[in-house]
Amino acid sequence: MSTLVLPRILESGPGSLSRLGSVAGQAGISRALIITDATMIQLGYVERALSALSEAGVAAAVFDGTEPEPTETSIIAGLDCLKSGVEGAEFDGLIAVGGGSAIDSAKALSILAVHGGRMRDYKVPRIVDELGLPVIAVPTTAGTGSEATKVAVITDPESDEKMLCMGLGYMPFGAVLDPELTYSLPKRVTADTGIDAITHAMEAYVSRKANPFSDQQALAALRLMGPNIRRVFEDPQNADAREAMLLGSTLAGIAFSNASVALVHGMSRPIGAFFHVPHGLSNAMLLPEITAWSLPSAQTRYAQCARAMGWAADGTSDAVANDILLEELKMLNADLGVPTPSGFGIEEARWRQLRPLMAEQALASGSPGNNPRIPTADEIVELYDRVWA
Ligand SMILES: [Fe+2]
């Protein structure tokens, strides 16, 4: 048995931002607060979103105070903006324009606006199935898949914990997947978010919670992204490659939202929280080593990942496909310029000192329990050592 949770509407394809107003109408939104940041305004995306909303008769205002890897502090600022209303009336929906950080911020605001409290009240193991304000996501990165997941990650500013928040309440009502909005992504962000999406698909496919539905989404995502991640890095204006990555990242989001991520994400969140490493980059730092450690427990599934990405030919034995996978993951990091933790500027003594706490937080998130090979706290500490070496 498996339970599947999905958005209600996905508009997809080049130019689909023009459909935003009609999606808002379908969600019953007549007064929208756009959750975004200054870069999205500079790029003209917010203006285009506003005009699509205006054409559909949807009143809108803009909160541009979201931050990368959002903390609760920025959410509280958004809440103040939300309370001020528009045209003398309360907002009745949220539209996130940006990467996973903007989308997760909108999800958190949606819940706090209706149910009150602090974000730490809502972190896992609490499952939030209550609905908040409707959210429409307009992703501008091909990465988190947050537009199609029941997951949000918000950092607690007091403990530095990246809190995992899950439940039906975090599933956007709908999303607009317009690949044209990803053309101007900087190379570093293109690489980091792309590896995040590949990690989602791989972890969903090897997860202990994988099911026949999530398997198909994960494999389709890997087929789209494997051949295209280097192309978007080298040739950012390549329309076909950008479209494949955006679609792939959304499918990967659907896959992991319905099958869970695993050990890479469990270990990645504390690295992001303590050392301010962007989410996709900390996944990339971990992915080769954690895959090597996990592989003996799911050889056939990992081999299928290598075949789906086009890295191993169909018909290649599992053992050979596994070797190719590990080699290709290392080469991908090299080709996309992924630094080691020390190359990123992390101090070794602090990394070593924080390993037990990071291991504890990783286990508390529940993600390592979905891994094909389940680690103890000591083993996670040892894996943090291997990733450093
Ligand atoms: Fe992720």
CSV table of C-alpha atoms and ligand atoms in Angstrom, one decimal:
chain,number,residue,atom,x,y,z
A,1,MET,CA,0.0,0.0,0.0
A,2,SER,CA,1.1,3.5,-0.6
A,3,THR,CA,-0.3,7.0,-0.1
A,4,LEU,CA,0.2,9.5,-2.9
A,5,VAL,CA,0.0,13.3,-2.5
A,6,LEU,CA,0.2,15.6,-5.5
A,7,PRO,CA,-0.5,19.3,-6.5
A,8,ARG,CA,-3.9,19.8,-8.1
A,9,ILE,CA,-2.7,21.8,-11.2
A,10,LEU,CA,0.7,21.9,-13.0
A,11,GLU,CA,1.0,24.3,-15.9
A,12,SER,CA,4.1,23.3,-17.8
A,13,GLY,CA,6.2,24.6,-20.8
A,14,PRO,CA,7.9,27.7,-22.2
A,15,GLY,CA,5.8,30.8,-21.6
A,16,SER,CA,3.5,29.1,-19.1
A,17,LEU,CA,3.9,32.0,-16.6
A,18,SER,CA,1.2,33.7,-18.6
A,19,ARG,CA,-1.2,31.1,-17.1
A,20,LEU,CA,-0.5,32.1,-13.5
A,21,GLY,CA,-3.7,34.3,-13.3
A,22,SER,CA,-5.9,31.4,-14.3
A,23,VAL,CA,-4.3,29.0,-11.9
A,24,ALA,CA,-4.8,31.6,-9.1
A,25,GLY,CA,-8.5,31.8,-10.1
A,26,GLN,CA,-8.8,28.0,-10.0
A,27,ALA,CA,-7.3,28.1,-6.5
A,28,GLY,CA,-9.9,30.7,-5.5
A,29,ILE,CA,-7.3,33.4,-4.9
A,30,SER,CA,-8.4,36.9,-5.5
A,31,ARG,CA,-5.9,38.8,-3.4
A,32,ALA,CA,-2.4,37.3,-3.6
A,33,LEU,CA,0.8,38.0,-1.8
A,34,ILE,CA,3.8,37.2,-4.0
A,35,ILE,CA,6.7,35.7,-1.9
A,36,THR,CA,10.0,36.4,-3.6
A,37,ASP,CA,13.3,38.2,-3.3
A,38,ALA,CA,15.0,41.2,-4.9
A,39,THR,CA,16.8,39.2,-7.6
A,40,MET,CA,13.5,38.0,-9.0
A,41,ILE,CA,12.3,41.6,-9.1
A,42,GLN,CA,15.5,42.7,-10.9
A,43,LEU,CA,15.1,39.9,-13.5
A,44,GLY,CA,11.6,41.1,-14.3
A,45,TYR,CA,9.9,37.9,-13.3
A,46,VAL,CA,7.8,39.5,-10.5
A,47,GLU,CA,6.6,42.2,-12.9
A,48,ARG,CA,5.5,39.4,-15.4
A,49,ALA,CA,3.8,37.5,-12.6
A,50,LEU,CA,1.9,40.7,-11.5
A,51,SER,CA,0.7,41.4,-15.0
A,52,ALA,CA,-0.5,37.8,-15.5
A,53,LEU,CA,-2.4,38.1,-12.2
A,54,SER,CA,-3.8,41.5,-13.1
A,55,GLU,CA,-5.1,40.3,-16.5
A,56,ALA,CA,-7.1,37.6,-14.5
A,57,GLY,CA,-8.4,40.3,-12.1
A,58,VAL,CA,-6.3,39.1,-9.1
A,59,ALA,CA,-5.1,41.8,-6.8
A,60,ALA,CA,-1.5,41.3,-5.6
A,61,ALA,CA,1.3,42.8,-3.5
A,62,VAL,CA,4.9,41.7,-3.1
A,63,PHE,CA,7.0,40.6,-0.2
A,64,ASP,CA,10.6,40.5,-1.4
A,65,GLY,CA,12.2,39.6,2.0
A,66,THR,CA,12.8,35.9,1.5
A,67,GLU,CA,16.3,34.7,2.1
A,68,PRO,CA,18.3,31.7,0.8
A,69,GLU,CA,18.0,28.7,3.1
A,70,PRO,CA,15.3,30.6,5.0
A,71,THR,CA,15.3,31.1,8.7
A,72,GLU,CA,12.2,31.6,10.8
A,73,THR,CA,13.2,35.2,11.2
A,74,SER,CA,12.4,36.0,7.5
A,75,ILE,CA,9.2,34.1,7.8
A,76,ILE,CA,8.0,36.3,10.7
A,77,ALA,CA,8.8,39.4,8.6
A,78,GLY,CA,6.6,37.9,5.8
A,79,LEU,CA,3.9,37.3,8.3
A,80,ASP,CA,3.8,41.0,9.2
A,81,CYS,CA,3.5,41.8,5.5
A,82,LEU,CA,0.7,39.3,5.2
A,83,LYS,CA,-1.3,40.8,8.0
A,84,SER,CA,-1.3,44.2,6.3
A,85,GLY,CA,-3.6,42.9,3.5
A,86,VAL,CA,-4.2,44.5,0.1
A,87,GLU,CA,-6.8,47.0,-0.9
A,88,GLY,CA,-8.2,47.0,2.6
A,89,ALA,CA,-8.8,43.2,2.6
A,90,GLU,CA,-6.9,40.1,3.8
A,91,PHE,CA,-4.8,38.1,1.4
A,92,ASP,CA,-6.4,34.8,0.4
A,93,GLY,CA,-3.4,33.1,-1.2
A,94,LEU,CA,0.3,33.1,-1.7
A,95,ILE,CA,2.4,32.9,-4.9
A,96,ALA,CA,6.0,31.9,-4.5
A,97,VAL,CA,8.3,33.2,-7.3
A,98,GLY,CA,11.8,31.9,-6.8
A,99,GLY,CA,13.8,28.8,-5.9
A,100,GLY,CA,13.0,26.3,-3.1
A,101,SER,CA,13.7,28.9,-0.5
A,102,ALA,CA,10.9,31.2,-1.7
A,103,ILE,CA,8.6,28.2,-2.1
A,104,ASP,CA,9.4,26.8,1.3
A,105,SER,CA,8.9,30.3,2.8
A,106,ALA,CA,5.5,30.6,1.3
A,107,LYS,CA,4.6,27.1,2.6
A,108,ALA,CA,5.6,28.1,6.1
A,109,LEU,CA,3.7,31.4,5.9
A,110,SER,CA,0.7,29.5,4.7
A,111,ILE,CA,0.6,27.4,7.8
A,112,LEU,CA,1.5,30.1,10.3
A,113,ALA,CA,-1.0,32.6,8.9
A,114,VAL,CA,-3.9,30.2,9.5
A,115,HIS,CA,-2.8,28.1,12.5
A,116,GLY,CA,-0.4,30.5,14.4
A,117,GLY,CA,2.5,29.4,16.6
A,118,ARG,CA,6.2,29.0,15.7
A,119,MET,CA,7.8,26.9,13.0
A,120,ARG,CA,9.4,24.6,15.6
A,121,ASP,CA,5.9,23.6,16.7
A,122,TYR,CA,5.4,22.1,13.2
A,123,LYS,CA,8.7,20.2,12.6
A,124,VAL,CA,8.9,16.4,12.2
A,125,PRO,CA,7.7,14.2,13.8
A,126,ARG,CA,4.6,16.4,13.8
A,127,ILE,CA,2.8,15.9,10.5
A,128,VAL,CA,0.9,19.0,9.4
A,129,ASP,CA,-2.2,17.7,7.5
A,130,GLU,CA,-4.2,20.9,8.3
A,131,LEU,CA,-4.5,23.2,5.3
A,132,GLY,CA,-3.2,26.8,5.3
A,133,LEU,CA,-3.6,29.5,2.7
A,134,PRO,CA,-3.4,28.1,-0.9
A,135,VAL,CA,0.1,28.3,-2.4
A,136,ILE,CA,1.0,28.5,-6.1
A,137,ALA,CA,4.6,27.9,-6.8
A,138,VAL,CA,6.5,29.4,-9.7
A,139,PRO,CA,10.0,27.8,-9.5
A,140,THR,CA,12.9,29.6,-11.0
A,141,THR,CA,15.4,26.9,-10.3
A,142,ALA,CA,15.4,23.3,-11.5
A,143,GLY,CA,16.2,21.8,-8.1
A,144,THR,CA,14.2,21.3,-4.9
A,145,GLY,CA,11.0,20.2,-6.5
A,146,SER,CA,9.3,22.0,-3.7
A,147,GLU,CA,6.6,23.0,-6.1
A,148,ALA,CA,5.3,19.4,-6.0
A,149,THR,CA,6.3,18.3,-2.5
A,150,LYS,CA,4.6,18.1,0.9
A,151,VAL,CA,7.9,19.2,2.5
A,152,ALA,CA,9.4,22.5,3.7
A,153,VAL,CA,12.8,23.1,5.3
A,154,ILE,CA,13.1,26.1,7.6
A,155,THR,CA,16.1,26.9,9.8
A,156,ASP,CA,15.5,27.6,13.5
A,157,PRO,CA,17.7,30.7,14.2
A,158,GLU,CA,18.2,29.9,17.8
A,159,SER,CA,19.4,26.3,17.5
A,160,ASP,CA,20.7,26.5,13.8
A,161,GLU,CA,18.7,23.4,13.1
A,162,LYS,CA,17.3,22.9,9.6
A,163,MET,CA,13.9,21.8,10.6
A,164,LEU,CA,12.1,19.3,8.3
A,165,CYS,CA,8.4,20.1,8.1
A,166,MET,CA,6.1,17.6,6.4
A,167,GLY,CA,2.4,17.0,5.7
A,168,LEU,CA,-0.5,17.7,3.3
A,169,GLY,CA,-0.5,21.3,4.5
A,170,TYR,CA,2.8,22.0,2.7
A,171,MET,CA,1.6,20.7,-0.7
A,172,PRO,CA,1.1,23.7,-3.1
A,173,PHE,CA,-2.3,23.9,-4.7
A,174,GLY,CA,-0.6,24.3,-8.1
A,175,ALA,CA,2.6,25.2,-9.9
A,176,VAL,CA,3.7,26.9,-13.0
A,177,LEU,CA,6.7,25.3,-14.6
A,178,ASP,CA,8.1,27.8,-17.1
A,179,PRO,CA,11.6,26.8,-18.2
A,180,GLU,CA,12.3,30.3,-19.5
A,181,LEU,CA,12.5,31.5,-15.9
A,182,THR,CA,15.6,29.3,-15.4
A,183,TYR,CA,17.6,30.6,-18.3
A,184,SER,CA,19.3,33.3,-16.2
A,185,LEU,CA,20.3,31.1,-13.3
A,186,PRO,CA,24.0,31.5,-12.4
A,187,LYS,CA,26.2,28.5,-13.2
A,188,ARG,CA,26.8,27.7,-9.5
A,189,VAL,CA,23.1,27.6,-8.7
A,190,THR,CA,22.4,25.6,-11.9
A,191,ALA,CA,24.9,23.0,-10.8
A,192,ASP,CA,23.9,22.9,-7.1
A,193,THR,CA,20.2,22.7,-7.7
A,194,GLY,CA,20.6,20.1,-10.5
A,195,ILE,CA,22.6,17.8,-8.2
A,196,ASP,CA,20.0,18.3,-5.5
A,197,ALA,CA,17.3,17.1,-8.0
A,198,ILE,CA,19.3,14.1,-9.0
A,199,THR,CA,19.9,13.3,-5.4
A,200,HIS,CA,16.1,13.5,-4.8
A,201,ALA,CA,15.4,11.0,-7.6
A,202,MET,CA,18.2,8.6,-6.6
A,203,GLU,CA,17.2,8.7,-2.9
A,204,ALA,CA,13.5,8.2,-3.7
A,205,TYR,CA,14.4,5.2,-5.9
A,206,VAL,CA,16.5,3.5,-3.3
A,207,SER,CA,14.4,4.6,-0.3
A,208,ARG,CA,12.8,1.9,1.9
A,209,LYS,CA,9.5,3.8,1.3
A,210,ALA,CA,9.8,3.6,-2.5
A,211,ASN,CA,6.6,2.4,-4.2
A,212,PRO,CA,5.6,1.6,-7.8
A,213,PHE,CA,4.3,5.2,-8.3
A,214,SER,CA,7.4,7.0,-6.9
A,215,ASP,CA,9.7,4.5,-8.8
A,216,GLN,CA,8.3,5.6,-12.2
A,217,GLN,CA,8.6,9.3,-11.3
A,218,ALA,CA,12.2,8.8,-10.1
A,219,LEU,CA,13.3,6.9,-13.2
A,220,ALA,CA,11.7,9.4,-15.5
A,221,ALA,CA,13.4,12.2,-13.6
A,222,LEU,CA,16.8,10.5,-13.9
A,223,ARG,CA,16.3,9.9,-17.7
A,224,LEU,CA,15.6,13.6,-18.2
A,225,MET,CA,18.4,14.9,-15.9
A,226,GLY,CA,21.3,12.5,-16.4
A,227,PRO,CA,22.0,13.6,-20.0
A,228,ASN,CA,21.2,17.3,-19.4
A,229,ILE,CA,22.8,18.4,-16.2
A,230,ARG,CA,26.2,19.1,-17.8
A,231,ARG,CA,24.5,20.7,-20.8
A,232,VAL,CA,22.7,23.3,-18.7
A,233,PHE,CA,26.0,24.0,-16.9
A,234,GLU,CA,27.9,24.5,-20.1
A,235,ASP,CA,25.2,26.1,-22.2
A,236,PRO,CA,22.7,28.0,-19.9
A,237,GLN,CA,20.5,29.1,-22.8
A,238,ASN,CA,19.9,25.6,-24.1
A,239,ALA,CA,16.1,25.6,-24.2
A,240,ASP,CA,15.7,21.8,-24.5
A,241,ALA,CA,18.2,21.1,-21.7
A,242,ARG,CA,16.6,23.7,-19.4
A,243,GLU,CA,13.1,22.3,-20.0
A,244,ALA,CA,14.3,18.7,-19.3
A,245,MET,CA,16.0,19.8,-16.1
A,246,LEU,CA,12.9,21.7,-14.8
A,247,LEU,CA,10.5,18.8,-15.7
A,248,GLY,CA,13.0,16.3,-14.2
A,249,SER,CA,13.4,18.2,-11.0
A,250,THR,CA,9.6,18.4,-10.5
A,251,LEU,CA,9.2,14.7,-11.2
A,252,ALA,CA,12.0,14.1,-8.7
A,253,GLY,CA,10.1,16.2,-6.2
A,254,ILE,CA,7.0,14.1,-6.7
A,255,ALA,CA,9.1,11.0,-6.3
A,256,PHE,CA,10.7,11.9,-3.0
A,257,SER,CA,7.6,13.6,-1.6
A,258,ASN,CA,5.9,10.2,-2.0
A,259,ALA,CA,8.9,8.0,-1.0
A,260,SER,CA,11.1,10.1,1.2
A,261,VAL,CA,14.7,11.1,0.9
A,262,ALA,CA,17.4,9.2,2.7
A,263,LEU,CA,20.8,9.4,4.3
A,264,VAL,CA,22.3,12.0,1.9
A,265,HIS,CA,19.6,14.5,2.8
A,266,GLY,CA,19.7,13.5,6.5
A,267,MET,CA,23.4,14.3,6.7
A,268,SER,CA,23.2,17.3,4.4
A,269,ARG,CA,20.8,19.5,6.4
A,270,PRO,CA,23.1,19.9,9.4
A,271,ILE,CA,26.1,20.8,7.1
A,272,GLY,CA,23.9,23.5,5.6
A,273,ALA,CA,22.7,24.8,8.9
A,274,PHE,CA,26.1,24.9,10.7
A,275,PHE,CA,28.4,25.9,7.9
A,276,HIS,CA,26.0,27.8,5.6
A,277,VAL,CA,26.6,25.5,2.6
A,278,PRO,CA,23.8,25.8,0.0
A,279,HIS,CA,21.6,22.8,0.1
A,280,GLY,CA,22.4,21.3,-3.3
A,281,LEU,CA,26.1,21.8,-2.7
A,282,SER,CA,26.2,19.9,0.6
A,283,ASN,CA,24.3,17.1,-1.1
A,284,ALA,CA,26.8,17.0,-3.8
A,285,MET,CA,29.7,16.9,-1.3
A,286,LEU,CA,28.1,13.8,0.3
A,287,LEU,CA,26.6,12.0,-2.7
A,288,PRO,CA,29.6,9.9,-3.9
A,289,GLU,CA,30.7,8.7,-0.5
A,290,ILE,CA,27.3,8.0,0.9
A,291,THR,CA,26.3,6.2,-2.3
A,292,ALA,CA,29.5,4.0,-2.0
A,293,TRP,CA,28.6,3.2,1.6
A,294,SER,CA,24.9,2.5,0.9
A,295,LEU,CA,25.4,0.6,-2.4
A,296,PRO,CA,25.9,-3.0,-1.0
A,297,SER,CA,22.3,-2.9,0.4
A,298,ALA,CA,20.6,-1.9,-2.9
A,299,GLN,CA,22.9,-2.9,-5.8
A,300,THR,CA,20.2,-3.6,-8.3
A,301,ARG,CA,18.4,-0.3,-7.6
A,302,TYR,CA,21.6,1.8,-7.8
A,303,ALA,CA,22.5,0.0,-11.0
A,304,GLN,CA,19.2,1.0,-12.5
A,305,CYS,CA,19.9,4.7,-11.5
A,306,ALA,CA,23.1,4.5,-13.5
A,307,ARG,CA,21.3,3.0,-16.5
A,308,ALA,CA,18.4,5.6,-16.3
A,309,MET,CA,20.8,8.5,-16.3
A,310,GLY,CA,22.5,7.0,-19.5
A,311,TRP,CA,25.7,6.5,-17.6
A,312,ALA,CA,25.6,2.7,-17.9
A,313,ALA,CA,24.3,1.0,-21.0
A,314,ASP,CA,21.1,-1.1,-20.8
A,315,GLY,CA,22.1,-4.7,-20.3
A,316,THR,CA,25.2,-3.8,-18.2
A,317,SER,CA,25.5,-6.0,-15.2
A,318,ASP,CA,24.6,-4.6,-11.8
A,319,ALA,CA,28.2,-4.8,-10.6
A,320,VAL,CA,29.6,-2.9,-13.6
A,321,ALA,CA,26.8,-0.4,-13.5
A,322,ASN,CA,27.5,0.2,-9.8
A,323,ASP,CA,31.2,0.9,-10.5
A,324,ILE,CA,30.2,3.3,-13.3
A,325,LEU,CA,27.8,5.1,-11.0
A,326,LEU,CA,30.4,5.8,-8.3
A,327,GLU,CA,32.9,6.9,-10.9
A,328,GLU,CA,30.4,9.1,-12.7
A,329,LEU,CA,29.2,10.8,-9.5
A,330,LYS,CA,32.8,11.8,-8.7
A,331,MET,CA,33.3,13.0,-12.2
A,332,LEU,CA,30.1,15.0,-12.1
A,333,ASN,CA,31.3,16.8,-9.0
A,334,ALA,CA,34.6,17.6,-10.7
A,335,ASP,CA,33.0,18.8,-13.9
A,336,LEU,CA,30.5,21.0,-12.0
A,337,GLY,CA,33.2,22.4,-9.8
A,338,VAL,CA,31.9,21.1,-6.5
A,339,PRO,CA,34.4,21.9,-3.7
A,340,THR,CA,35.3,19.6,-0.8
A,341,PRO,CA,34.2,20.8,2.6
A,342,SER,CA,37.7,22.2,3.2
A,343,GLY,CA,37.7,23.7,-0.3
A,344,PHE,CA,34.5,25.5,0.7
A,345,GLY,CA,36.3,27.1,3.6
A,346,ILE,CA,35.0,24.9,6.5
A,347,GLU,CA,37.4,24.7,9.4
A,348,GLU,CA,38.5,21.1,10.1
A,349,ALA,CA,38.4,21.4,13.9
A,350,ARG,CA,34.9,22.7,13.9
A,351,TRP,CA,33.7,20.0,11.4
A,352,ARG,CA,35.2,17.3,13.7
A,353,GLN,CA,33.7,18.9,16.8
A,354,LEU,CA,30.2,19.1,15.4
A,355,ARG,CA,30.1,15.6,13.9
A,356,PRO,CA,28.2,14.0,16.9
A,357,LEU,CA,25.7,16.8,17.0
A,358,MET,CA,25.2,16.7,13.2
A,359,ALA,CA,24.8,12.9,13.4
A,360,GLU,CA,22.2,13.4,16.1
A,361,GLN,CA,20.3,15.9,14.0
A,362,ALA,CA,20.5,13.7,10.9
A,363,LEU,CA,19.0,10.8,12.8
A,364,ALA,CA,16.3,13.0,14.4
A,365,SER,CA,15.1,14.0,10.9
A,366,GLY,CA,14.1,10.4,10.2
A,367,SER,CA,15.7,10.5,6.7
A,368,PRO,CA,18.6,8.0,7.5
A,369,GLY,CA,15.9,5.5,8.5
A,370,ASN,CA,14.7,5.4,4.9
A,371,ASN,CA,18.2,4.5,3.5
A,372,PRO,CA,18.8,1.0,2.1
A,373,ARG,CA,21.6,0.7,4.6
A,374,ILE,CA,20.7,2.2,8.0
A,375,PRO,CA,23.5,3.8,9.9
A,376,THR,CA,24.1,4.1,13.7
A,377,ALA,CA,25.1,7.5,15.1
A,378,ASP,CA,28.7,6.3,15.2
A,379,GLU,CA,28.6,5.3,11.6
A,380,ILE,CA,27.3,8.7,10.6
A,381,VAL,CA,30.2,10.3,12.5
A,382,GLU,CA,32.5,8.0,10.6
A,383,LEU,CA,30.9,9.0,7.3
A,384,TYR,CA,31.3,12.7,8.0
A,385,ASP,CA,35.1,11.8,8.5
A,386,ARG,CA,35.2,10.0,5.1
A,387,VAL,CA,33.5,13.0,3.4
A,388,TRP,CA,36.2,15.3,4.9
A,389,ALA,CA,39.1,13.1,3.8
B,1,FE,FE,17.0,18.4,-1.5
